[in-house]
Coordinates of C-alpha atoms and ligand atoms in Angstrom, one line a residue:
M1 CA 243.7 41.9 120.3
E2 CA 245.8 42.6 117.2
V3 CA 245.7 40.5 114.0
A4 CA 248.9 40.7 112.4
K5 CA 249.1 39.3 108.8
T6 CA 252.8 40.5 108.0
I7 CA 256.2 39.7 109.6
V8 CA 256.6 43.5 109.8
S9 CA 253.6 44.1 111.7
V10 CA 254.0 41.4 114.1
R11 CA 257.9 42.2 114.8
G12 CA 256.5 46.0 115.6
L13 CA 254.0 44.8 118.0
V14 CA 256.6 42.5 119.8
K15 CA 259.2 45.1 119.9
A16 CA 256.6 47.5 121.5
A17 CA 255.8 45.2 124.2
R18 CA 259.4 44.2 124.9
S19 CA 260.3 47.8 125.3
K20 CA 257.8 47.9 128.2
G21 CA 259.8 45.2 129.8
K22 CA 257.1 42.5 128.8
R23 CA 258.0 38.8 128.7
I24 CA 257.1 37.4 125.4
G25 CA 255.2 34.0 125.2
F26 CA 254.4 32.4 122.1
V27 CA 252.0 29.4 121.0
P28 CA 252.7 28.3 117.3
T29 CA 249.6 26.3 115.9
M30 CA 248.1 25.6 112.7
G31 CA 244.6 26.8 113.8
A32 CA 241.3 24.9 114.0
L33 CA 241.8 25.7 117.7
H34 CA 240.4 23.4 120.4
I35 CA 240.7 22.8 124.3
G36 CA 244.4 21.4 123.8
H37 CA 245.4 24.7 122.1
I38 CA 243.4 26.6 124.5
F39 CA 245.2 24.9 127.4
L40 CA 248.4 26.0 125.9
I41 CA 247.3 29.6 125.4
E42 CA 246.1 29.9 129.0
T43 CA 249.4 28.6 130.3
A44 CA 251.2 31.3 127.9
V45 CA 248.8 33.8 129.5
K46 CA 249.7 32.8 133.1
K47 CA 253.5 32.6 132.5
S48 CA 254.3 35.5 130.2
D49 CA 253.1 39.1 130.0
F50 CA 252.4 39.3 126.3
V51 CA 251.1 36.5 124.3
V52 CA 251.5 35.8 120.3
V53 CA 249.5 32.8 118.9
S54 CA 250.6 32.0 115.3
I55 CA 248.1 30.3 112.9
F56 CA 249.8 29.0 110.0
V57 CA 248.9 25.8 108.2
N58 CA 252.6 25.3 107.1
P59 CA 252.8 23.4 103.8
A60 CA 256.4 22.4 104.3
Q61 CA 255.4 19.8 107.0
F62 CA 252.7 18.0 104.7
G63 CA 254.0 15.4 102.5
P64 CA 252.5 14.6 99.1
G65 CA 248.9 13.1 99.4
E66 CA 248.7 14.3 103.2
D67 CA 245.7 16.6 104.1
F68 CA 247.4 20.2 103.7
E69 CA 244.4 21.2 101.1
K70 CA 241.9 20.0 103.3
Y71 CA 243.1 21.0 106.7
P72 CA 240.5 22.9 108.5
R73 CA 241.1 26.7 108.5
P74 CA 238.1 28.3 110.5
L75 CA 240.1 31.7 111.0
E76 CA 237.1 33.7 112.5
A77 CA 236.3 31.2 115.1
D78 CA 240.0 31.0 116.0
L79 CA 240.4 34.6 116.5
E80 CA 237.3 34.6 118.7
I81 CA 238.8 31.7 120.9
C82 CA 242.1 33.8 121.1
R83 CA 240.3 36.9 122.2
K84 CA 238.6 35.2 124.9
A85 CA 241.9 33.5 126.1
G86 CA 243.5 37.0 126.4
V87 CA 245.7 36.6 123.6
D88 CA 247.7 39.9 122.5
V89 CA 248.6 39.2 119.0
V90 CA 247.5 36.4 116.5
F91 CA 250.1 36.3 113.7
A92 CA 248.2 34.6 110.7
P93 CA 250.4 35.0 107.7
A94 CA 249.5 33.9 104.2
C95 CA 252.0 31.4 102.6
R96 CA 253.6 33.9 100.7
Q97 CA 254.6 35.9 103.7
M98 CA 256.4 33.0 105.0
Y99 CA 257.8 31.4 101.9
P100 CA 257.9 34.5 99.1
S101 CA 260.2 32.5 97.1
E102 CA 261.5 28.8 96.7
N103 CA 262.8 28.0 100.2
L104 CA 266.4 27.0 99.8
T105 CA 267.3 27.0 103.5
W106 CA 266.2 24.1 105.9
V107 CA 266.5 23.3 109.5
N108 CA 267.0 19.6 110.0
V109 CA 267.5 17.9 113.5
E110 CA 269.2 14.6 112.8
K111 CA 268.6 11.3 114.6
L112 CA 265.5 12.3 116.7
T113 CA 263.7 12.7 113.4
E114 CA 264.4 9.5 111.9
Q115 CA 262.3 7.3 114.6
L116 CA 258.6 7.1 115.3
C117 CA 256.6 9.5 113.0
G118 CA 259.8 10.3 111.1
R119 CA 259.9 6.8 109.5
F120 CA 256.2 7.3 108.1
R121 CA 256.5 11.2 107.3
P122 CA 259.5 11.7 105.4
G123 CA 260.4 15.5 105.4
H124 CA 257.6 16.3 108.0
F125 CA 260.0 17.2 110.8
R126 CA 262.3 19.1 108.5
G127 CA 259.0 21.4 107.7
V128 CA 258.2 21.7 111.3
T129 CA 261.7 22.7 112.7
T130 CA 262.3 25.0 109.6
V131 CA 259.0 26.9 110.2
C132 CA 259.5 27.1 114.1
A133 CA 263.0 28.5 113.3
K134 CA 261.3 30.9 111.0
L135 CA 258.7 31.9 113.5
F136 CA 261.1 32.0 116.4
N137 CA 263.2 34.4 114.3
I138 CA 260.1 36.6 113.4
V139 CA 258.4 36.6 116.9
A140 CA 261.5 36.4 119.0
P141 CA 259.8 35.1 122.2
D142 CA 261.2 34.5 125.5
I143 CA 259.0 31.5 126.2
A144 CA 257.3 29.0 123.7
F145 CA 254.5 26.3 124.5
F146 CA 254.3 23.1 122.8
G147 CA 252.0 20.2 123.7
Q148 CA 253.1 16.5 124.7
K149 CA 250.5 15.2 122.3
D150 CA 253.2 15.7 119.8
A151 CA 256.0 14.2 121.8
Q152 CA 258.4 13.9 119.2
Q153 CA 257.8 17.3 117.7
A154 CA 258.5 18.7 121.3
I155 CA 261.6 16.6 121.9
V156 CA 262.9 17.7 118.3
I157 CA 262.3 21.5 118.9
K158 CA 263.7 21.6 122.4
R159 CA 266.9 20.0 120.7
M160 CA 266.9 22.4 117.8
V161 CA 266.7 25.4 120.4
V162 CA 269.7 23.9 122.4
D163 CA 271.9 23.1 119.1
L164 CA 271.2 26.5 117.5
N165 CA 271.7 28.5 120.6
V166 CA 268.1 30.1 120.4
P167 CA 267.6 32.1 123.6
L168 CA 264.2 30.7 124.3
E169 CA 262.5 28.6 127.0
I170 CA 260.4 25.6 125.7
V171 CA 257.5 24.6 127.9
V172 CA 255.9 21.3 127.2
C173 CA 252.0 21.0 128.4
P174 CA 250.2 17.8 129.1
T175 CA 247.9 16.3 126.5
V176 CA 244.3 17.4 126.7
R177 CA 241.7 14.6 126.2
S178 CA 238.0 14.0 125.7
P179 CA 236.2 12.4 128.6
D180 CA 236.5 9.1 126.7
G181 CA 240.5 9.5 126.7
L182 CA 240.8 10.4 122.9
A183 CA 243.7 13.1 122.7
V184 CA 241.9 16.0 121.2
S185 CA 243.1 17.1 117.7
S186 CA 242.3 19.4 114.8
R187 CA 242.1 16.0 112.8
N188 CA 239.4 14.4 114.9
K189 CA 237.0 16.6 112.9
Y190 CA 237.6 14.1 110.1
L191 CA 236.2 11.2 112.0
T192 CA 232.6 10.0 111.9
V193 CA 230.9 9.1 115.3
E194 CA 231.8 5.3 114.7
Q195 CA 235.5 6.3 114.0
K196 CA 235.6 8.4 117.0
K197 CA 234.5 5.4 119.1
D198 CA 237.3 3.4 117.7
A199 CA 239.8 6.2 118.2
A200 CA 239.3 6.0 121.9
F201 CA 240.9 2.5 121.8
V202 CA 244.2 4.4 121.3
Y203 CA 244.4 5.8 124.7
K204 CA 242.7 2.5 126.0
S205 CA 245.9 0.8 124.8
L206 CA 248.1 3.2 126.5
Q207 CA 246.4 2.8 129.6
K208 CA 246.8 -1.1 129.1
C209 CA 250.6 -0.2 129.1
R210 CA 250.3 1.8 132.3
E211 CA 248.3 -0.9 134.0
M212 CA 251.0 -3.6 133.2
V213 CA 253.8 -1.3 134.3
D214 CA 252.1 -0.8 137.7
V215 CA 252.0 -4.6 138.1
G216 CA 255.5 -4.9 137.4
I217 CA 255.4 -6.0 133.7
T218 CA 258.4 -4.0 131.9
D219 CA 259.1 -6.0 128.9
S220 CA 258.5 -4.1 125.6
R221 CA 257.3 -6.9 123.5
T222 CA 254.9 -8.4 126.0
I223 CA 253.5 -4.8 126.6
I224 CA 253.3 -4.1 122.7
T225 CA 251.4 -7.3 122.1
E226 CA 248.9 -6.6 124.8
M227 CA 248.5 -3.1 123.4
R228 CA 248.0 -4.6 120.0
K229 CA 245.3 -6.8 121.1
I230 CA 243.2 -3.8 122.6
L231 CA 243.7 -1.8 119.4
S232 CA 242.7 -4.9 117.4
R233 CA 239.2 -4.6 119.2
A234 CA 238.6 -1.3 116.9
L235 CA 237.7 -2.7 113.5
S236 CA 238.6 0.5 111.7
I237 CA 242.0 0.9 113.4
E238 CA 245.2 0.2 111.1
I239 CA 248.4 0.2 113.4
E240 CA 251.2 2.4 112.0
Y241 CA 253.4 1.8 115.0
I242 CA 253.4 1.2 118.7
S243 CA 257.0 2.0 120.1
I244 CA 258.7 2.1 123.5
V245 CA 261.5 4.4 123.5
D246 CA 263.8 6.6 125.7
A247 CA 262.1 10.0 126.2
E248 CA 265.3 11.8 125.2
T249 CA 267.0 9.7 122.7
L250 CA 264.0 8.2 121.2
Q251 CA 265.8 4.8 120.7
E252 CA 263.7 1.7 121.0
L253 CA 264.0 0.0 124.5
D254 CA 263.6 -3.8 125.3
R255 CA 262.5 -2.7 128.7
I256 CA 260.6 0.2 130.5
G257 CA 262.8 2.0 132.9
R258 CA 263.3 5.7 133.6
R259 CA 261.7 8.5 131.6
V260 CA 260.2 6.2 128.6
L261 CA 257.9 7.3 125.8
V262 CA 255.2 4.9 124.8
A263 CA 254.0 6.2 121.5
V264 CA 251.3 4.9 119.1
A265 CA 250.4 6.2 115.7
V266 CA 247.2 4.6 113.8
R267 CA 245.3 5.3 110.8
I268 CA 241.4 5.4 110.6
G269 CA 240.2 5.7 107.2
S270 CA 242.3 8.2 105.7
T271 CA 242.8 10.0 109.0
R272 CA 246.3 9.5 110.9
L273 CA 246.0 9.7 114.8
I274 CA 249.1 9.7 117.3
D275 CA 249.1 9.5 121.1
N276 CA 251.6 8.9 123.8
I277 CA 252.1 8.5 127.6
L278 CA 255.4 9.2 129.6
V279 CA 256.2 6.3 131.9
D280 CA 259.1 6.7 134.6
L281 CA 259.7 3.5 136.8
S282 CA 261.9 5.7 138.9
K283 CA 258.6 7.7 140.1
Q284 CA 256.5 4.5 140.7
Ligands
AMP1 P1 248.8 22.0 115.7 O1 247.9 23.1 115.6 O2 248.2 20.6 115.6 O3 250.2 22.0 115.0 O4 249.1 22.0 117.5 C1 249.7 23.2 117.9 C2 250.2 22.8 119.4 O5 249.2 22.4 120.2 C3 251.3 21.8 119.1 O6 252.4 22.2 120.1 C4 250.5 20.6 119.7 O7 251.4 19.6 120.5 C5 249.5 21.3 120.6 N1 248.4 20.3 120.9 C6 247.6 19.8 119.9 N2 246.6 19.0 120.6 C7 246.8 18.9 121.7 C8 246.2 18.3 123.0 N3 245.2 17.5 123.0 N4 246.9 18.6 124.3 C9 247.8 19.5 124.3 N5 248.5 20.1 123.4 C10 248.0 20.0 122.1

């Protein structure tokens, strides 16, 4: 496995692989790799011939007062995980490689970034789409892998790729969870043992939604009220939002129907956690 710190070197490595006819798979991450990332990487290894993983804590997607400084950066452990998973190249640039001077060009996907997390993290998605556009231009992959855990991000990136005619297939992989249902996240490291127990209520609330839909309850308000009740059992949880939206347009829905995203964001102490499920009545 090669570790590329510069744009020139990762481009050279990808070019050599492509000249041998290899299909390039790409997994963008911010590091602090866990089983969720490993699932994405393993899928990339299966579906492509040459896998690039980027590890870059992107300052442009953090707001003032967010956790950019304290975000975990265990690079050596991450490299070991990538090696074991069969990655060909890890691209781990320094900030000055990605942003050598003040960034004046931004990629912004409208509408889809105004809902859900976009309401609470102004500028976040602009940072995500800009860094992904840069990474797609640098790595030039054929296929890139994202997690359903960050559902809005995946939807926004898919739209960016379509709107900007990027010749790239986006694959969205299912959310990997711990045995108690908690969606695995690099930010779970911030939680105490007690807070982790509370965090498991986020998935319990999503399961409650699924149970209600299974018995024919589809009214969003009724479902959200019951989900709130579940979350209120966890004393450290502060709800940011519970939203039932169309899985393509992200517009709020009064009633669950076809391809619906049920998304939750909470705060536990200073840690922000998100999770979601997809519900599709046509597949019941
Ligand atoms: P991050 O390093 O948090 O920016 O995440 C990098 C990629 O891993 C994103 O596409 C995430 O959606 C994905 N990811 C993070 N956590 C999970 C998880 N628990 N299951 C599946 N994918 C995940």
